[in-house]
Short mmCIF file of C-alpha atoms in Angstrom, two decimals:
data_model
loop_
_atom_site.label_atom_id
_atom_site.label_comp_id
_atom_site.label_asym_id
_atom_site.label_seq_id
_atom_site.Cartn_x
_atom_site.Cartn_y
_atom_site.Cartn_z
CA UNK A 278 0.13 0.04 0.31
CA UNK A 279 1.20 3.76 -1.16
CA UNK A 280 0.60 6.33 1.69
CA UNK A 281 -1.36 8.49 -0.08
CA UNK A 282 -0.31 11.77 2.11
CA UNK A 283 4.04 12.97 1.79
CA UNK A 284 3.84 13.39 5.37
CA UNK A 285 2.90 9.17 6.05
CA UNK A 286 6.67 9.07 4.89
CA UNK A 287 10.07 9.55 6.85
CA UNK A 288 12.96 8.30 7.97
CA UNK A 289 14.62 6.77 10.52
CA UNK A 290 17.78 6.13 11.43
CA UNK A 291 19.97 3.57 12.95
CA UNK A 292 23.41 4.31 14.82
CA UNK A 293 26.81 2.81 12.83
CA UNK A 294 29.43 1.86 16.05
CA UNK A 295 33.07 2.55 15.73
CA UNK A 296 34.29 -0.22 17.37
CA UNK A 297 37.28 1.50 18.01
CA UNK A 298 36.35 3.66 20.20
CA UNK A 299 32.86 2.62 21.23
CA UNK A 300 31.69 5.78 20.09
CA UNK A 301 28.12 6.37 17.31
CA UNK A 302 30.41 7.38 14.15
CA UNK A 303 27.24 7.75 12.11
CA UNK A 304 23.37 6.89 11.36
CA UNK A 305 21.81 5.81 8.61
CA UNK A 306 18.89 6.22 7.50
CA UNK A 307 15.56 3.99 6.78
CA UNK A 308 12.70 4.98 5.38
CA UNK A 309 9.66 4.40 7.07
CA UNK A 310 6.39 4.65 6.33
CA UNK A 311 2.96 5.37 8.01
CA UNK A 312 -0.10 3.07 7.35
CA UNK A 313 -3.58 2.39 8.55
CA UNK A 314 -1.69 3.33 12.05
CA UNK A 315 1.09 1.12 11.53
CA UNK A 316 4.52 2.78 11.73
CA UNK A 317 6.33 -0.14 8.72
CA UNK A 318 9.36 -0.04 6.74
CA UNK A 319 9.34 1.35 3.76
CA UNK A 320 11.69 -1.41 1.62
CA UNK A 321 8.59 -3.10 0.40
CA UNK A 322 7.41 0.20 -1.10
CA UNK A 323 10.71 1.02 -2.95
CA UNK A 324 10.83 -3.19 -4.59
CA UNK A 325 7.10 -2.77 -5.74
CA UNK A 326 7.27 -3.29 -9.71
CA UNK A 327 3.38 -1.42 -9.02
CA UNK A 328 4.52 1.60 -8.55
CA UNK A 329 5.30 3.58 -10.93
CA UNK A 330 9.42 5.10 -10.31
CA UNK A 331 8.45 8.38 -10.06
CA UNK A 332 5.83 8.92 -7.49
CA UNK A 333 8.96 6.48 -5.81
CA UNK A 334 11.60 9.12 -7.01
CA UNK A 335 9.11 11.82 -4.34
CA UNK A 336 9.09 9.99 -1.57
CA UNK A 337 12.80 8.88 -1.46
CA UNK A 338 13.61 12.62 -1.67
CA UNK A 339 11.13 13.91 0.65
CA UNK A 340 12.71 11.58 3.41
CA UNK A 341 16.24 12.47 2.29
CA UNK A 342 15.09 16.31 2.94
CA UNK A 343 13.74 15.52 5.64
CA UNK A 344 16.46 13.41 7.55
CA UNK A 345 19.38 16.16 6.23
CA UNK A 346 17.19 18.65 7.53
CA UNK A 347 17.13 16.90 11.16
CA UNK A 348 20.68 15.78 10.87
CA UNK A 349 21.48 19.43 10.12
CA UNK A 350 19.27 20.75 13.34
CA UNK A 351 20.81 17.78 15.68
CA UNK A 352 24.34 18.87 15.35
CA UNK A 353 23.26 22.46 15.72
CA UNK A 354 21.24 22.26 18.79
CA UNK A 355 23.94 19.52 19.97
CA UNK A 356 27.18 18.91 18.57
CA UNK A 357 27.35 15.57 20.46
CA UNK A 358 24.74 13.81 17.91
CA UNK A 359 27.81 14.53 15.18
CA UNK A 360 28.71 12.22 13.25
CA UNK A 361 28.25 11.30 9.07
CA UNK A 362 24.88 10.58 7.83
CA UNK A 363 24.54 7.90 5.13
CA UNK A 364 21.56 7.91 2.74
CA UNK A 365 20.33 5.01 0.26
CA UNK A 366 20.44 6.29 -2.96
CA UNK A 367 19.62 3.64 -6.14
CA UNK A 368 22.56 4.50 -9.02
CA UNK A 369 19.15 3.97 -11.60
CA UNK A 370 18.66 7.59 -9.78
CA UNK A 371 21.88 8.86 -9.67
CA UNK A 372 22.45 8.73 -13.31
CA UNK A 373 19.02 9.93 -14.14
CA UNK A 374 20.61 13.46 -12.81
CA UNK A 375 21.90 16.30 -15.51
CA UNK A 376 24.50 17.98 -14.42
CA UNK A 377 26.74 18.41 -10.94
CA UNK A 378 23.92 21.37 -10.56
CA UNK A 379 21.12 18.88 -10.66
CA UNK A 380 22.61 16.88 -7.86
CA UNK A 381 19.00 17.70 -4.72
CA UNK A 382 20.96 15.59 -2.15
CA UNK A 383 23.76 18.35 -3.34
CA UNK A 384 21.56 21.51 -2.82
CA UNK A 385 20.06 20.45 0.35
CA UNK A 386 23.21 20.13 1.71
CA UNK A 387 24.13 23.71 0.07
CA UNK A 388 21.28 24.50 1.62
CA UNK A 389 21.05 23.64 5.28
CA UNK A 390 24.62 24.55 5.58
CA UNK A 391 25.86 20.44 6.30
CA UNK A 392 29.21 19.94 6.03
CA UNK A 393 29.53 17.32 3.03
CA UNK A 394 31.71 15.52 4.98
CA UNK A 395 29.39 14.14 7.05
CA UNK A 396 27.53 12.84 4.67
CA UNK A 397 28.28 9.38 3.08
CA UNK A 398 26.05 7.80 -0.08
CA UNK A 399 25.38 4.73 0.14
CA UNK A 400 25.34 2.52 -4.09
CA UNK A 401 22.50 0.38 -2.89
CA UNK A 402 22.22 -1.54 -5.94
CA UNK A 403 23.49 -2.22 -9.75
CA UNK A 404 21.92 -1.67 -12.69
CA UNK A 405 23.05 1.64 -13.87
CA UNK A 406 25.25 2.34 -16.55
CA UNK A 407 28.72 2.22 -15.12
CA UNK A 408 29.90 5.12 -16.80
CA UNK A 409 27.35 7.33 -16.09
CA UNK A 410 28.18 5.94 -12.28
CA UNK A 411 31.60 7.07 -12.00
CA UNK A 412 31.21 10.19 -12.91
CA UNK A 413 28.53 11.12 -10.46
CA UNK A 414 29.95 9.96 -7.95
CA UNK A 415 33.17 11.45 -9.01
CA UNK A 416 31.01 15.23 -8.57
CA UNK A 417 29.47 13.46 -4.89
CA UNK A 418 33.30 12.95 -3.95
CA UNK A 419 34.66 16.42 -5.27
CA UNK A 420 32.47 18.30 -3.27
CA UNK A 421 33.76 15.84 0.14
CA UNK A 422 30.84 13.72 0.31
CA UNK A 423 31.97 9.81 1.34
CA UNK A 424 30.59 6.84 -0.91
CA UNK A 425 29.54 3.46 0.33
CA UNK A 426 28.98 0.03 -0.88
CA UNK A 427 26.15 -1.57 0.58
CA UNK A 428 25.11 -5.18 0.71
CA UNK A 429 28.51 -6.37 -1.08
CA UNK A 430 28.13 -10.09 -1.68
CA UNK A 431 24.70 -9.53 -2.74
CA UNK A 432 23.07 -9.58 -6.49
CA UNK A 433 25.34 -7.66 -8.69
CA UNK A 434 27.36 -5.68 -5.68
CA UNK A 435 30.39 -7.89 -6.55
CA UNK A 436 34.14 -6.91 -6.19
CA UNK A 437 34.04 -5.27 -9.65
CA UNK A 438 31.93 -2.56 -7.91
CA UNK A 439 34.54 -2.06 -4.80
CA UNK A 440 37.68 -1.64 -8.28
CA UNK A 441 35.28 0.79 -10.50
CA UNK A 442 34.20 2.92 -7.52
CA UNK A 443 36.79 3.03 -5.00
CA UNK A 444 34.13 2.93 -1.90
CA UNK A 445 35.40 4.81 1.43
CA UNK A 446 32.86 2.24 3.13
CA UNK A 447 32.26 -1.34 1.86
CA UNK A 448 28.75 -2.64 4.48
CA UNK A 449 28.52 -6.58 3.90
CA UNK A 450 25.47 -8.57 2.95
CA UNK A 451 23.50 -9.62 6.46
CA UNK A 452 23.34 -12.94 4.96
CA UNK A 453 27.20 -13.48 3.34
CA UNK A 454 27.95 -12.33 7.32
CA UNK A 455 25.11 -14.97 9.08
CA UNK A 456 26.90 -17.58 6.35
CA UNK A 457 30.94 -16.69 7.60
CA UNK A 458 29.50 -16.52 11.04
CA UNK A 459 27.87 -19.83 11.37
CA UNK A 460 31.00 -21.59 9.76
CA UNK A 461 30.52 -22.14 6.59
CA UNK A 462 33.94 -22.78 4.89
CA UNK A 463 33.43 -20.08 1.59
CA UNK A 464 31.78 -17.92 3.42
CA UNK A 465 33.61 -17.44 6.13
CA UNK A 466 37.05 -16.92 3.27
CA UNK A 467 35.20 -14.20 1.57
CA UNK A 468 34.56 -12.06 4.55
CA UNK A 469 37.91 -12.97 6.11
CA UNK A 470 39.56 -11.65 2.29
CA UNK A 471 37.42 -9.00 1.89
CA UNK A 472 38.66 -7.71 6.07
CA UNK A 473 41.92 -8.32 4.49
CA UNK A 474 41.76 -6.29 0.92
CA UNK A 475 40.26 -3.04 3.56
CA UNK A 476 43.61 -3.46 4.95
CA UNK A 477 45.31 -2.89 2.01
CA UNK A 478 43.34 -0.70 0.27
CA UNK A 479 42.01 1.63 3.25
CA UNK A 480 37.97 1.68 2.70
CA UNK A 481 36.21 0.29 6.00
CA UNK A 482 34.28 -2.37 6.10
CA UNK A 483 30.93 -2.17 7.33
CA UNK A 484 28.94 -5.33 8.97
CA UNK A 485 25.10 -4.27 9.60
CA UNK A 486 22.54 -6.99 11.31
CA UNK A 487 24.44 -7.73 14.45
CA UNK A 488 21.71 -9.24 16.99
CA UNK A 489 24.01 -11.05 18.97
CA UNK A 490 26.74 -10.39 21.66
CA UNK A 491 28.37 -13.88 19.68
CA UNK A 492 28.39 -11.98 15.98
CA UNK A 493 29.74 -8.70 17.31
CA UNK A 494 32.57 -10.23 18.94
CA UNK A 495 33.15 -12.47 15.41
CA UNK A 496 32.10 -8.79 13.82
CA UNK A 497 34.98 -7.91 15.41
CA UNK A 498 37.58 -11.02 15.16
CA UNK A 499 37.28 -10.25 10.82
CA UNK A 500 38.39 -7.02 11.34
CA UNK A 501 35.62 -5.02 10.43
CA UNK A 502 35.72 -1.00 12.24
CA UNK A 503 32.07 -0.37 11.72
CA UNK A 504 29.24 -1.93 13.62
CA UNK A 505 25.51 -2.00 12.52
CA UNK A 506 22.68 -3.99 14.58
CA UNK A 507 19.64 -4.17 16.23
CA UNK A 508 21.63 -5.87 19.11
CA UNK A 509 22.93 -2.04 19.24
CA UNK A 510 19.91 -0.66 18.63
CA UNK A 511 17.17 0.08 16.61
CA UNK A 512 16.14 2.27 13.79
CA UNK A 513 14.30 5.28 15.90
CA UNK A 514 13.24 8.69 14.40
CA UNK A 515 15.67 10.18 17.09
CA UNK A 516 19.63 10.34 16.99
CA UNK A 517 21.05 8.74 19.85
CA UNK A 518 23.99 10.70 21.61
CA UNK A 519 27.48 9.96 20.44
CA UNK A 520 28.76 7.73 23.81
CA UNK A 521 25.28 6.12 24.29
CA UNK A 522 26.18 2.52 23.17
CA UNK A 523 30.62 2.54 24.68
CA UNK A 524 29.93 0.27 28.12
CA UNK A 525 28.05 -2.15 25.95
CA UNK A 526 31.08 -1.73 23.07
CA UNK A 527 34.04 -1.52 25.14
CA UNK A 528 32.45 -4.85 27.19
CA UNK A 529 32.36 -7.17 24.41
CA UNK A 530 36.63 -5.94 22.72
CA UNK A 531 37.19 -6.83 26.34
CA UNK A 532 36.08 -10.23 26.63
CA UNK A 533 37.41 -10.36 22.35
CA UNK A 534 40.69 -9.08 23.01
CA UNK A 535 40.96 -11.65 26.68
CA UNK A 536 39.95 -14.80 23.88
CA UNK A 537 42.13 -13.26 20.98
CA UNK A 538 45.10 -14.27 23.09
CA UNK A 539 43.36 -17.29 24.56
CA UNK A 540 44.26 -19.12 20.92
CA UNK A 541 47.45 -17.29 20.89
CA UNK A 542 48.77 -18.71 23.38
CA UNK A 543 46.78 -22.60 22.45
CA UNK A 544 48.73 -21.73 18.55
CA UNK A 545 52.11 -20.94 20.81
CA UNK A 546 51.98 -24.01 22.59
CA UNK A 547 50.76 -26.03 19.47
CA UNK A 548 54.23 -24.76 17.37
CA UNK A 549 55.97 -25.86 20.47
CA UNK A 550 55.01 -29.07 20.19
CA UNK A 551 55.16 -29.62 16.41
CA UNK A 552 58.96 -27.61 17.06
CA UNK A 553 59.34 -30.71 19.47
CA UNK A 554 57.88 -32.75 16.63
CA UNK A 555 60.13 -31.89 13.95
CA UNK A 556 63.42 -32.38 15.91
CA UNK A 557 62.36 -35.43 16.01
CA UNK A 558 61.74 -36.82 13.26
CA UNK A 559 64.72 -34.99 11.67
CA UNK A 560 66.75 -36.58 14.13
CA UNK A 561 65.14 -40.11 12.41
CA UNK A 562 65.64 -38.67 8.57
CA UNK A 563 69.26 -36.96 9.74
CA UNK A 564 70.83 -40.59 11.64
CA UNK A 565 69.11 -42.89 9.23
CA UNK A 566 66.68 -41.71 6.24
CA UNK A 567 63.24 -40.74 5.28
CA UNK A 568 61.75 -43.95 5.22
CA UNK A 569 62.04 -44.33 8.66
CA UNK A 570 59.12 -42.08 9.26
CA UNK A 571 57.30 -45.70 8.21
CA UNK A 572 55.24 -47.04 10.97
CA UNK A 573 56.06 -44.12 12.82
CA UNK A 574 53.45 -43.64 14.98
CA UNK A 575 52.31 -39.85 14.73
CA UNK A 576 53.86 -37.88 17.45
CA UNK A 577 50.83 -35.35 17.42
CA UNK A 578 47.07 -35.89 16.23
CA UNK A 579 47.01 -33.06 14.31
CA UNK A 580 49.76 -33.31 11.57
CA UNK A 581 48.76 -34.80 8.57
CA UNK A 582 51.60 -35.44 6.88
CA UNK A 583 55.04 -34.69 6.39
CA UNK A 584 57.23 -34.75 3.39
CA UNK A 585 61.19 -33.79 2.17
CA UNK A 586 61.65 -31.71 -0.62
CA UNK A 587 65.41 -29.26 -1.82
CA UNK A 588 65.77 -25.85 -1.34
CA UNK A 589 64.36 -25.21 -4.46
CA UNK A 590 60.99 -26.85 -3.32
CA UNK A 591 61.85 -30.42 -5.39
CA UNK A 592 59.70 -32.85 -3.51
CA UNK A 593 62.77 -35.74 -2.88
CA UNK A 594 60.12 -38.30 -0.84
CA UNK A 595 57.19 -39.48 -1.14
CA UNK A 596 54.27 -38.11 1.43
CA UNK A 597 53.98 -39.34 4.79
CA UNK A 598 50.01 -39.39 5.02
CA UNK A 599 49.27 -40.26 8.85
CA UNK A 600 46.90 -43.06 8.42
CA UNK A 601 45.41 -44.68 11.28
CA UNK A 602 47.73 -43.36 14.14
CA UNK A 603 50.85 -43.86 12.12
CA UNK A 604 52.68 -42.56 9.51
CA UNK A 605 52.11 -44.01 5.87
CA UNK A 606 54.40 -43.64 3.03
CA UNK A 607 51.90 -42.53 -0.56
CA UNK A 608 54.17 -43.03 -3.53
CA UNK A 609 54.00 -40.15 -6.15
CA UNK A 610 52.73 -40.35 -8.85
CA UNK A 611 54.90 -37.84 -10.63
CA UNK A 612 57.73 -35.05 -9.92
CA UNK A 613 55.99 -32.20 -8.06
CA UNK A 614 57.94 -28.89 -6.82
CA UNK A 615 56.51 -26.80 -4.22
CA UNK A 616 58.37 -23.77 -4.04
CA UNK A 617 55.67 -21.76 -6.35
CA UNK A 618 53.76 -21.58 -3.09
CA UNK A 619 53.40 -18.65 -1.19
CA UNK A 620 54.57 -20.00 2.32
CA UNK A 621 58.08 -21.89 0.98
CA UNK A 622 60.00 -18.68 0.25
CA UNK A 623 59.15 -16.96 3.23
CA UNK A 624 59.99 -21.12 5.34
CA UNK A 625 63.26 -20.71 3.58
CA UNK A 626 64.06 -17.39 4.29
CA UNK A 627 63.79 -17.70 7.43
CA UNK A 628 66.55 -20.24 8.04
CA UNK A 629 68.96 -17.37 7.78
CA UNK A 630 68.02 -15.86 10.52
CA UNK A 631 66.76 -18.75 12.75
CA UNK A 632 67.87 -22.60 11.61
CA UNK A 633 66.43 -24.50 14.38
CA UNK A 634 62.97 -22.50 14.56
CA UNK A 635 59.73 -23.43 12.38
CA UNK A 636 58.78 -21.16 9.68
CA UNK A 637 54.71 -21.96 8.92
CA UNK A 638 52.52 -20.42 6.81
CA UNK A 639 49.33 -19.00 6.76
CA UNK A 640 46.44 -21.27 6.97
CA UNK A 641 44.85 -22.64 3.81
CA UNK A 642 42.93 -25.60 2.34
CA UNK A 643 44.32 -28.81 1.40
CA UNK A 644 43.18 -29.59 -1.57
CA UNK A 645 44.04 -33.79 -0.08
CA UNK A 646 42.09 -33.50 2.95
CA UNK A 647 39.40 -30.81 2.46
CA UNK A 648 40.72 -29.28 6.25
CA UNK A 649 42.39 -25.78 7.31
CA UNK A 650 46.28 -26.70 7.42
CA UNK A 651 49.19 -25.36 7.76
CA UNK A 652 52.82 -26.52 6.48
CA UNK A 653 56.11 -25.90 8.99
CA UNK A 654 59.44 -26.58 7.35
CA UNK A 655 62.40 -27.23 9.31
CA UNK A 656 66.43 -27.54 7.38
CA UNK A 657 67.98 -30.63 7.34
CA UNK A 658 71.50 -31.20 6.05
CA UNK A 659 72.08 -31.62 2.18
CA UNK A 660 70.50 -28.35 1.35
CA UNK A 661 67.32 -30.07 2.03
CA UNK A 662 64.01 -29.54 3.80
CA UNK A 663 61.11 -31.57 6.00
CA UNK A 664 57.73 -30.04 5.58
CA UNK A 665 54.34 -31.32 8.28
CA UNK A 666 51.29 -30.38 7.29
CA UNK A 667 49.38 -29.66 10.74
CA UNK A 668 45.57 -29.29 10.97
CA UNK A 669 44.44 -25.77 12.05
CA UNK A 670 43.54 -24.34 15.04
CA UNK A 671 40.91 -21.93 13.21
CA UNK A 672 38.31 -23.50 12.21
CA UNK A 673 38.55 -25.01 16.39
CA UNK A 674 39.46 -21.63 17.73
CA UNK A 675 35.90 -19.98 15.91
CA UNK A 676 33.36 -23.17 16.98
CA UNK A 677 34.91 -22.01 20.45
CA UNK A 678 33.97 -17.89 20.15
CA UNK A 679 30.54 -18.73 19.17
CA UNK A 680 30.14 -20.65 22.00
CA UNK A 681 31.70 -18.22 24.61
CA UNK A 682 29.75 -16.14 22.89
CA UNK A 683 26.24 -17.07 22.87
#
């Protein structure tokens, strides 16, 4: 149902919180409508194909105008209600603009004397001409307005949009976040890869849909700087004070920190255990040969396999796989060279500094076992290297984190 009166369409505001400071960094504008006395989300209205686009554009700009006027007024009356105002605008509407001066948003910013750096435009979907969209966004950016990509990972909101638009913020699709939180392997890897990309390129990752403390803890652990969701605050007609949510954020942040310390301690103890086992295996190989590993009881249940290469990465021995509690040789079908693996050069270079300390890789998916593993390396005589594949503790640590905060 479409409200017949524009007064029945209005904005609500949901806080976006900076986990580093605990303060509210900004508010997202969310459209609401009054229907038969009830206040409902206006989202379904804007996805209704029976509603004429011009009607939707009129209502959208009406809501946007109210939100910006409220933001300007609140900032003047109470500076502690500062922060950015995040506004959703469909790209198809952006590309209908004819020239920079025709932008109602820019006109409102000027008319209301709003600092443009306190405004973020969220691009909520694709479906627009990319060349035109980039020109319009450049016009916003030239005025100091921030750009966000909303719902990354949903529909067509893919990595190419991040590359093309170079946003200030990337808001992760809520469904993708939930899947990663539940431990779905590929979703988890996508979220963590996006977090690393944010660290390297400078955009800020925003996690939406945070509904439990366990989800908030996971959002922090992924490295997301900004979080948003019903756990923190529901959309309301008024702005929250900048420090309103700080105690909650600080408490969970403290819990996450201590949990992370526990994880690294466990990982350190595992590394010490692998160091000891690697030394035992090296002694066997050095004093006899790698064939001495055949039938050896697996000294650590986290070990998947071990093998020997030269310092150029060429595999010299068969894989000695952990099978039924013992190391069993698996003959090589064809020669293999592992120097192309990113971890190999790092392990070899590390031997120059401390040849008795294990080098190790980042966790990665082992194609043979379909498990997350890390490869450890220890030098042998005659330019050889002992490599040991060990089941990573990352998955277990993630499950433990969810259990602790549930």
